[in-house]
Short mmCIF file of C-alpha atoms in Angstrom, two decimals:
data_model
loop_
_atom_site.label_atom_id
_atom_site.label_comp_id
_atom_site.label_asym_id
_atom_site.label_seq_id
_atom_site.Cartn_x
_atom_site.Cartn_y
_atom_site.Cartn_z
CA MET Z 12 3.50 -4.94 -47.65
CA ALA Z 13 6.23 -4.10 -45.16
CA ALA Z 14 5.83 -5.18 -41.54
CA VAL Z 15 4.86 -2.57 -39.06
CA GLN Z 16 7.74 -1.61 -36.79
CA GLU Z 17 8.35 0.68 -33.91
CA PHE Z 18 10.51 3.74 -34.51
CA VAL Z 19 11.75 6.35 -31.97
CA TYR Z 20 12.08 9.95 -32.99
CA ARG Z 21 13.26 13.43 -32.00
CA ALA Z 22 11.50 16.43 -33.57
CA ILE Z 23 11.08 20.07 -33.24
CA ASP Z 24 7.69 21.72 -32.51
CA PRO Z 25 7.95 25.02 -34.67
CA ARG Z 26 5.25 26.66 -32.53
CA GLY Z 27 7.34 26.69 -29.36
CA GLY Z 28 10.73 25.45 -30.42
CA ALA Z 29 10.52 22.50 -28.00
CA ILE Z 30 12.19 19.11 -28.61
CA VAL Z 31 9.58 16.38 -28.79
CA ARG Z 32 10.52 12.74 -28.25
CA GLY Z 33 8.39 9.65 -28.66
CA SER Z 34 7.77 6.45 -30.59
CA ILE Z 35 5.48 5.71 -33.52
CA GLU Z 36 4.64 2.36 -35.16
CA ALA Z 37 4.96 2.47 -39.02
CA ALA Z 38 6.29 0.42 -41.95
CA THR Z 39 9.15 2.73 -42.90
CA GLU Z 40 11.15 5.68 -41.73
CA ALA Z 41 9.57 7.67 -44.52
CA ALA Z 42 6.17 6.96 -43.04
CA VAL Z 43 7.20 8.13 -39.68
CA THR Z 44 8.65 11.36 -41.19
CA GLY Z 45 5.32 11.82 -42.99
CA LYS Z 46 3.27 11.36 -39.76
CA LEU Z 47 5.46 13.77 -37.84
CA ARG Z 48 5.14 16.52 -40.56
CA SER Z 49 1.41 16.01 -40.74
CA GLN Z 50 1.39 16.76 -36.92
CA GLY Z 51 3.23 19.99 -37.60
CA LEU Z 52 6.57 18.65 -36.26
CA THR Z 53 10.00 18.89 -37.90
CA PRO Z 54 11.77 15.58 -37.66
CA LEU Z 55 15.34 15.62 -36.38
CA GLU Z 56 16.09 11.98 -35.98
CA VAL Z 57 14.09 8.71 -36.81
CA THR Z 58 15.51 5.39 -35.84
CA LEU Z 59 14.28 1.87 -35.52
CA LYS Z 60 13.69 0.89 -31.86
CA SER Z 61 15.94 -2.04 -30.89
CA ASN Z 62 14.76 -4.50 -28.34
CA THR Z 63 17.84 -6.67 -28.14
CA GLY Z 64 21.26 -6.46 -26.50
CA LEU Z 65 22.21 -3.37 -24.53
CA ASN Z 66 19.36 -1.40 -26.01
CA ARG Z 67 16.69 -3.65 -24.61
CA ASP Z 68 14.15 -2.01 -22.20
CA ILE Z 69 14.67 -3.49 -18.79
CA LYS Z 70 11.35 -3.99 -17.03
CA LEU Z 71 10.59 -5.72 -13.75
CA PRO Z 72 7.57 -8.09 -13.79
CA GLY Z 73 4.47 -6.08 -13.22
CA GLY Z 74 6.38 -2.84 -13.58
CA THR Z 75 4.28 -1.16 -16.25
CA ARG Z 76 3.87 2.48 -15.34
CA HIS Z 77 0.30 3.77 -15.27
CA VAL Z 78 -0.92 7.32 -15.54
CA SER Z 79 -1.92 8.85 -12.14
CA ALA Z 80 -5.48 9.81 -11.35
CA ARG Z 81 -4.29 13.44 -11.01
CA SER Z 82 -2.82 13.46 -14.52
CA LEU Z 83 -6.01 11.99 -16.00
CA ALA Z 84 -8.07 14.53 -14.08
CA VAL Z 85 -5.91 17.54 -15.45
CA PHE Z 86 -5.98 16.09 -18.98
CA SER Z 87 -9.77 15.49 -19.06
CA ARG Z 88 -10.52 18.93 -17.51
CA GLN Z 89 -8.31 20.73 -19.92
CA MET Z 90 -9.63 18.87 -22.92
CA SER Z 91 -13.20 19.48 -21.77
CA GLY Z 92 -12.57 23.25 -21.44
CA LEU Z 93 -10.91 23.39 -24.93
CA LEU Z 94 -13.65 21.46 -26.69
CA ASN Z 95 -16.45 23.38 -25.01
CA ALA Z 96 -14.66 26.61 -26.17
CA GLY Z 97 -15.00 25.47 -29.65
CA LEU Z 98 -11.49 24.23 -30.59
CA PRO Z 99 -11.41 21.35 -33.12
CA LEU Z 100 -10.35 17.92 -31.71
CA MET Z 101 -6.94 17.94 -33.62
CA ARG Z 102 -6.01 21.39 -32.41
CA THR Z 103 -7.18 20.42 -28.83
CA LEU Z 104 -4.87 17.38 -28.88
CA THR Z 105 -1.95 19.48 -30.12
CA VAL Z 106 -2.36 21.94 -27.26
CA LEU Z 107 -2.63 19.07 -24.73
CA ILE Z 108 0.51 17.37 -26.09
CA GLU Z 109 2.44 20.68 -25.70
CA GLN Z 110 1.18 21.21 -22.10
CA THR Z 111 1.35 17.76 -20.53
CA THR Z 112 4.43 16.96 -18.44
CA ASP Z 113 3.53 13.27 -17.73
CA ARG Z 114 6.06 11.01 -19.46
CA THR Z 115 3.57 8.17 -19.98
CA LEU Z 116 0.63 10.34 -21.12
CA GLN Z 117 2.41 12.50 -23.65
CA PRO Z 118 3.67 9.71 -25.97
CA ALA Z 119 0.17 8.07 -25.84
CA LEU Z 120 -1.46 11.46 -26.81
CA ILE Z 121 0.92 11.77 -29.72
CA GLN Z 122 -0.05 8.38 -30.97
CA VAL Z 123 -3.77 9.19 -30.39
CA GLN Z 124 -3.51 12.38 -32.39
CA ALA Z 125 -1.84 10.40 -35.31
CA ASP Z 126 -4.66 7.80 -35.25
CA VAL Z 127 -7.36 10.43 -35.16
CA GLU Z 128 -5.67 12.19 -38.11
CA ALA Z 129 -5.56 8.88 -39.94
CA GLY Z 130 -9.40 8.53 -39.65
CA SER Z 131 -9.95 6.75 -36.43
CA SER Z 132 -12.56 7.92 -33.86
CA PHE Z 133 -11.22 9.54 -30.68
CA SER Z 134 -12.55 6.72 -28.39
CA ALA Z 135 -10.96 3.94 -30.69
CA ALA Z 136 -7.64 5.86 -30.63
CA LEU Z 137 -7.68 5.95 -26.80
CA ALA Z 138 -8.69 2.19 -26.69
CA ARG Z 139 -5.31 1.33 -28.27
CA HIS Z 140 -3.62 2.47 -25.00
CA PRO Z 141 -5.28 0.40 -22.26
CA GLN Z 142 -2.37 0.93 -19.88
CA THR Z 143 -2.81 4.72 -20.17
CA PHE Z 144 -6.54 5.22 -20.42
CA PRO Z 145 -8.64 2.97 -18.01
CA PRO Z 146 -11.74 1.19 -19.31
CA LEU Z 147 -14.01 3.52 -17.16
CA MET Z 148 -12.74 6.52 -18.99
CA LEU Z 149 -12.98 4.86 -22.42
CA SER Z 150 -16.63 3.88 -21.89
CA ILE Z 151 -17.67 7.35 -20.91
CA VAL Z 152 -15.78 8.93 -23.78
CA ARG Z 153 -17.38 6.46 -26.18
CA VAL Z 154 -20.88 7.42 -25.00
CA GLY Z 155 -20.11 11.11 -25.00
CA GLU Z 156 -18.58 10.96 -28.53
CA SER Z 157 -21.60 9.06 -29.89
CA GLY Z 158 -24.15 11.38 -28.09
CA GLY Z 159 -22.44 14.58 -29.13
CA PHE Z 160 -21.55 15.68 -25.57
CA LEU Z 161 -17.89 14.80 -25.38
CA GLY Z 162 -16.96 17.99 -23.47
CA SER Z 163 -19.47 17.24 -20.77
CA ALA Z 164 -18.39 13.66 -20.53
CA LEU Z 165 -14.84 14.65 -20.16
CA LYS Z 166 -15.70 17.05 -17.38
CA SER Z 167 -17.49 14.30 -15.47
CA ILE Z 168 -14.41 12.15 -15.96
CA ALA Z 169 -12.25 15.00 -14.61
CA ASP Z 170 -14.46 15.46 -11.51
CA ASN Z 171 -14.30 11.73 -10.86
CA TYR Z 172 -10.51 11.48 -11.13
CA GLN Z 173 -10.00 14.64 -9.12
CA ARG Z 174 -11.96 13.03 -6.25
CA GLU Z 175 -9.90 9.84 -6.77
CA ALA Z 176 -6.73 11.74 -6.54
CA GLU Z 177 -7.82 13.51 -3.39
CA LEU Z 178 -8.72 10.30 -1.82
CA GLN Z 179 -5.41 8.78 -2.75
CA ASN Z 180 -3.65 11.79 -1.16
CA LYS Z 181 -5.47 11.44 2.08
CA ILE Z 182 -4.67 7.76 2.29
CA ARG Z 183 -0.92 8.43 1.49
CA ALA Z 184 -0.82 11.23 4.03
CA ALA Z 185 -2.22 8.81 6.70
CA VAL Z 186 0.17 5.95 6.12
CA THR Z 187 3.21 8.08 5.50
CA TYR Z 188 4.00 8.74 9.19
CA PRO Z 189 3.69 5.09 10.33
CA ILE Z 190 5.92 3.95 7.35
CA ILE Z 191 8.60 6.45 8.29
CA VAL Z 192 8.55 5.46 11.96
CA LEU Z 193 8.86 1.79 10.94
CA ILE Z 194 11.73 2.39 8.60
CA ILE Z 195 13.52 4.34 11.36
CA ALA Z 196 12.87 1.50 13.87
CA VAL Z 197 14.27 -1.10 11.46
CA VAL Z 198 17.38 1.07 10.69
CA GLY Z 199 17.84 1.80 14.41
CA VAL Z 200 17.78 -1.89 15.35
CA ILE Z 201 20.15 -2.89 12.51
CA ALA Z 202 22.49 -0.06 13.64
CA MET Z 203 22.50 -1.10 17.26
CA ILE Z 204 23.12 -4.77 16.53
CA THR Z 205 25.82 -3.97 13.92
CA PHE Z 206 27.82 -1.18 15.81
CA VAL Z 207 26.71 -1.05 19.49
CA VAL Z 208 26.50 -4.79 20.38
CA PRO Z 209 30.19 -5.44 19.34
CA VAL Z 210 31.39 -2.79 21.79
CA PHE Z 211 29.52 -4.49 24.68
CA GLU Z 212 30.70 -7.85 23.56
CA SER Z 213 34.36 -6.84 24.06
CA MET Z 214 33.33 -5.79 27.63
CA PHE Z 215 31.60 -9.12 28.26
CA ALA Z 216 34.62 -11.09 27.14
CA GLY Z 217 36.43 -10.30 30.36
CA ILE Z 218 33.59 -11.23 32.64
CA GLY Z 219 34.34 -15.06 32.43
CA SER Z 220 30.82 -16.20 33.10
CA SER Z 221 28.17 -17.22 30.62
CA LEU Z 222 25.99 -14.61 29.20
CA PRO Z 223 22.16 -14.42 29.77
CA LEU Z 224 20.10 -15.83 26.91
CA PRO Z 225 18.74 -12.50 25.58
CA THR Z 226 22.34 -11.08 25.57
CA GLN Z 227 23.69 -14.19 23.84
CA ILE Z 228 21.06 -13.96 21.13
CA LEU Z 229 22.09 -10.32 20.44
CA VAL Z 230 25.83 -11.18 20.41
CA THR Z 231 25.23 -14.13 18.07
CA LEU Z 232 23.12 -12.10 15.76
CA SER Z 233 25.75 -9.30 15.76
CA LYS Z 234 28.52 -11.77 14.71
CA ASN Z 235 26.44 -12.92 11.78
CA MET Z 236 25.13 -9.57 10.49
CA TRP Z 237 27.75 -9.73 7.67
CA TRP Z 238 25.57 -12.29 5.90
CA VAL Z 239 22.16 -11.66 7.58
CA ILE Z 240 21.85 -8.16 6.03
CA PRO Z 241 22.69 -9.18 2.37
CA LEU Z 242 20.29 -12.18 2.83
CA LEU Z 243 17.49 -9.83 4.13
CA VAL Z 244 18.07 -7.51 1.10
CA VAL Z 245 17.86 -10.39 -1.35
CA VAL Z 246 14.76 -11.82 0.28
CA VAL Z 247 13.05 -8.40 0.29
CA LEU Z 248 13.92 -7.84 -3.38
CA ALA Z 249 12.70 -11.36 -4.24
CA LEU Z 250 9.42 -10.76 -2.46
CA VAL Z 251 8.84 -7.42 -4.21
CA ILE Z 252 9.54 -8.86 -7.59
CA TRP Z 253 7.27 -11.91 -6.89
CA TYR Z 254 4.52 -9.66 -5.59
CA ARG Z 255 4.57 -7.40 -8.66
CA ALA Z 256 4.60 -10.46 -10.93
CA ASN Z 257 1.61 -12.16 -9.12
CA LYS Z 258 -0.50 -9.44 -7.70
CA HIS Z 259 -2.86 -9.51 -10.67
CA THR Z 260 -3.26 -13.30 -10.94
CA GLU Z 261 -6.62 -14.83 -10.02
CA GLN Z 262 -5.29 -17.10 -7.26
CA PHE Z 263 -3.31 -14.38 -5.55
CA ARG Z 264 -6.22 -11.95 -5.59
CA LYS Z 265 -8.64 -14.67 -4.47
CA THR Z 266 -6.55 -15.31 -1.47
CA VAL Z 267 -5.31 -11.85 -0.36
CA ASP Z 268 -8.13 -9.49 -1.38
CA PRO Z 269 -10.64 -10.95 1.22
CA ILE Z 270 -8.01 -10.66 3.88
CA LYS Z 271 -7.54 -6.98 3.09
CA LEU Z 272 -11.17 -6.39 4.10
CA ARG Z 273 -10.70 -8.14 7.42
CA VAL Z 274 -7.38 -6.70 8.66
CA PRO Z 275 -7.79 -4.85 11.97
CA VAL Z 276 -8.04 -1.00 11.68
CA PHE Z 277 -7.10 -1.04 7.92
CA GLY Z 278 -9.85 -3.47 6.90
CA LYS Z 279 -12.70 -1.08 7.63
CA LEU Z 280 -10.89 1.72 5.89
CA THR Z 281 -10.36 -0.49 2.80
CA THR Z 282 -13.99 -1.44 2.74
CA LYS Z 283 -15.06 2.25 2.93
CA ILE Z 284 -12.65 3.23 0.12
CA ALA Z 285 -13.98 0.35 -2.01
CA VAL Z 286 -17.60 1.32 -1.40
CA ALA Z 287 -16.98 4.96 -2.17
CA ARG Z 288 -15.13 4.10 -5.38
CA PHE Z 289 -17.83 1.65 -6.42
CA ALA Z 290 -20.71 4.05 -5.85
CA ARG Z 291 -18.96 7.04 -7.39
CA ASN Z 292 -17.84 5.28 -10.59
CA LEU Z 293 -21.21 3.57 -11.09
CA SER Z 294 -23.06 6.80 -10.43
CA MET Z 295 -20.96 8.70 -12.99
CA MET Z 296 -21.26 5.94 -15.65
CA LEU Z 297 -24.97 5.61 -15.37
CA ASN Z 298 -25.37 9.41 -15.43
CA ALA Z 299 -23.36 9.49 -18.63
CA GLY Z 300 -25.68 6.90 -20.27
CA VAL Z 301 -23.55 3.81 -20.10
CA PRO Z 302 -25.76 0.59 -19.84
CA ILE Z 303 -25.90 -0.73 -16.40
CA ILE Z 304 -24.59 -4.24 -17.19
CA GLN Z 305 -21.55 -2.72 -18.98
CA ALA Z 306 -21.12 -0.11 -16.26
CA LEU Z 307 -21.12 -2.80 -13.48
CA GLY Z 308 -18.49 -4.94 -15.36
CA ILE Z 309 -16.10 -1.84 -15.61
CA VAL Z 310 -16.85 -0.69 -12.06
CA GLY Z 311 -16.05 -4.21 -10.70
CA GLN Z 312 -12.71 -4.15 -12.41
CA ALA Z 313 -11.94 -0.73 -11.15
CA SER Z 314 -12.61 -1.74 -7.53
CA ASN Z 315 -9.25 -3.56 -7.28
CA ASN Z 316 -10.67 -6.22 -4.98
CA TRP Z 317 -11.51 -9.69 -6.04
CA LYS Z 318 -14.37 -10.17 -3.53
CA ILE Z 319 -16.02 -6.92 -4.62
CA GLU Z 320 -15.76 -8.10 -8.27
CA GLN Z 321 -17.49 -11.31 -7.39
CA ALA Z 322 -20.28 -9.38 -5.66
CA VAL Z 323 -20.69 -7.16 -8.73
CA ARG Z 324 -20.89 -10.25 -10.98
CA ASP Z 325 -23.79 -11.52 -8.77
CA ILE Z 326 -25.48 -8.14 -9.31
CA GLN Z 327 -25.04 -8.33 -13.07
CA GLU Z 328 -26.64 -11.79 -13.08
CA SER Z 329 -29.44 -10.65 -10.89
CA ILE Z 330 -30.15 -7.72 -13.25
CA ARG Z 331 -30.02 -9.88 -16.35
CA GLN Z 332 -32.64 -12.19 -14.87
CA GLY Z 333 -34.85 -9.12 -14.03
CA ARG Z 334 -34.34 -9.20 -10.35
CA SER Z 335 -33.34 -6.56 -7.84
CA PHE Z 336 -30.07 -4.70 -7.71
CA ALA Z 337 -30.09 -4.36 -3.95
CA ALA Z 338 -30.64 -8.00 -2.97
CA PRO Z 339 -27.17 -9.26 -4.23
CA LEU Z 340 -25.57 -6.29 -2.44
CA ALA Z 341 -27.08 -7.40 0.90
CA LYS Z 342 -26.02 -11.02 0.39
CA SER Z 343 -22.41 -10.24 -0.63
CA GLY Z 344 -21.15 -9.60 2.93
CA VAL Z 345 -18.95 -6.83 1.60
CA PHE Z 346 -21.15 -3.78 1.54
CA PRO Z 347 -22.34 -2.25 4.73
CA ALA Z 348 -26.10 -2.64 5.52
CA MET Z 349 -26.83 1.00 4.68
CA VAL Z 350 -25.70 0.61 1.08
CA PRO Z 351 -28.32 -2.07 -0.20
CA GLN Z 352 -31.05 -0.19 1.72
CA MET Z 353 -30.28 3.17 0.02
CA VAL Z 354 -29.89 1.44 -3.32
CA SER Z 355 -33.28 -0.27 -2.80
CA VAL Z 356 -34.81 3.08 -2.14
CA GLY Z 357 -33.20 4.53 -5.34
CA GLU Z 358 -34.46 1.61 -7.42
CA GLU Z 359 -38.01 2.03 -6.12
CA SER Z 360 -38.07 5.80 -6.58
CA GLY Z 361 -36.19 6.02 -9.91
CA THR Z 362 -33.35 7.97 -8.34
CA LEU Z 363 -30.61 5.29 -8.34
CA VAL Z 364 -27.95 7.67 -9.83
CA ASP Z 365 -28.58 10.24 -7.20
CA MET Z 366 -28.66 7.67 -4.48
CA LEU Z 367 -25.33 6.17 -5.59
CA ALA Z 368 -23.89 9.74 -5.52
CA SER Z 369 -25.08 10.23 -1.98
CA ILE Z 370 -23.58 6.92 -0.88
CA ALA Z 371 -20.22 7.93 -2.49
CA ASP Z 372 -20.34 11.35 -0.73
CA PHE Z 373 -21.06 9.70 2.64
CA TYR Z 374 -18.31 7.10 2.44
CA GLU Z 375 -15.77 9.64 1.11
CA ASP Z 376 -16.45 11.72 4.25
CA GLU Z 377 -16.11 8.51 6.25
CA VAL Z 378 -12.77 7.77 4.55
CA GLU Z 379 -11.57 11.36 5.36
CA THR Z 380 -12.53 10.99 8.96
CA ALA Z 381 -11.01 7.53 9.32
CA THR Z 382 -7.67 8.65 7.66
CA SER Z 383 -7.44 11.70 9.92
CA GLN Z 384 -7.92 9.39 12.94
CA LEU Z 385 -5.56 6.69 11.63
CA SER Z 386 -2.37 8.60 12.49
CA SER Z 387 -3.57 9.37 16.02
CA THR Z 388 -4.53 5.72 16.48
CA ILE Z 389 -1.35 4.23 15.20
CA GLU Z 390 1.15 6.81 16.68
CA PRO Z 391 0.93 5.55 20.30
CA LEU Z 392 1.04 1.95 19.19
CA LEU Z 393 4.14 2.56 17.07
CA ILE Z 394 5.82 4.49 19.99
CA VAL Z 395 5.05 1.66 22.45
CA GLY Z 396 6.33 -0.92 20.03
CA LEU Z 397 9.51 0.99 19.23
CA GLY Z 398 10.03 1.45 22.94
CA VAL Z 399 9.69 -2.24 23.74
CA ILE Z 400 12.14 -3.23 20.92
CA ILE Z 401 14.84 -0.61 21.69
CA GLY Z 402 14.31 -0.85 25.37
CA GLY Z 403 14.43 -4.67 25.36
CA MET Z 404 17.69 -4.52 23.44
CA VAL Z 405 19.25 -2.09 25.92
CA ILE Z 406 18.11 -4.24 28.91
CA SER Z 407 19.58 -7.34 27.10
CA LEU Z 408 22.85 -5.48 26.84
CA TYR Z 409 22.93 -4.53 30.43
CA LEU Z 410 21.85 -7.86 31.90
CA PRO Z 411 25.46 -9.22 32.23
CA ILE Z 412 26.34 -6.16 34.20
CA PHE Z 413 23.38 -6.58 36.49
CA THR Z 414 24.22 -10.35 36.86
CA LEU Z 415 27.85 -9.47 37.73
CA TYR Z 416 26.83 -6.92 40.30
CA ALA Z 417 24.54 -9.43 41.95
CA GLU Z 418 27.22 -12.06 42.14
CA ILE Z 419 29.70 -9.49 43.59
CA SER Z 420 27.07 -8.37 46.20
CA GLN Z 421 26.50 -11.92 47.36
CA GLN Z 422 30.25 -12.50 47.96
#
């Protein structure tokens, strides 16, 4: 039996005349051609993908590209609508492949369609692409597929990822302004040291007396900028590469994630985001019929915080032993006091799913309020910090002039 290899292809979709590109794993080029024709595509070129030499894909450590929450929301909502309208699964996938513009999602959907056509279940085909389709989505699709309500399951997934996308947009909008101001400040400081300080240095050369310490520091730094800037660039790139390679390791997350929850200003916001995400995802999965132990494991992974994952593991162990859901929440030190109290009420009244949804609604509103206040809180701090830095540099440059004037006045 020939070994399975990865082939890249170009093909024409006769329905719209568009050129489709992607990759397929198969034993031979003929097998690839057969798969493409079975999908209704006309092959133009099929070649074996090379992973050596100049054709090797260059990837930074940790640089795998994931599908955005917005793309998953659009895909899930479109698929839900098409399935609920009565379209067969294969035809639905064909339509979605034609419509999607996400460069990561489209090749995965092409392979999913090929796997489904070969006899695989839809959930199993999705599971072969863990970097594209998150475990939370896979679990709900699997339950919906087995229960005969795949369309409804996909709609709940779409609603969930739509909220996640909106939450991400709010956070991004809140931190964009501070980041831009910080970048401008760094560029301004570097420009002053590189171009302005040398002009003053030539003026100071004729004074004849020693320069004040702040001025001397700026002059010395200016003379060494030819190697300081390249060094800074190298250090920053090295830190970025190291972070991307280590951000998912157990030791890194165990050290950094608890700190994220305690950082001034941003710590409370991070906690609220984590609680909202935890409650929303768990509510959705329980409502879809996913067993609570399995749902907790997936929700813990989706929290993106090591400390919350540990709290979720304690909750799982408590439930396995027949004890309360709320008690480990209260002991974790992560969730605000209101959360275990509401969960306890939900457990006692049999409305845990609704109570979790209420918690998610409350903390999503809290996140919206906090992000809207974040810019107004950080803006004056940034302006003051920028003024201190730039103003301090200006004063340092004029200190020799003030000193010289004082000496002349004393004479």
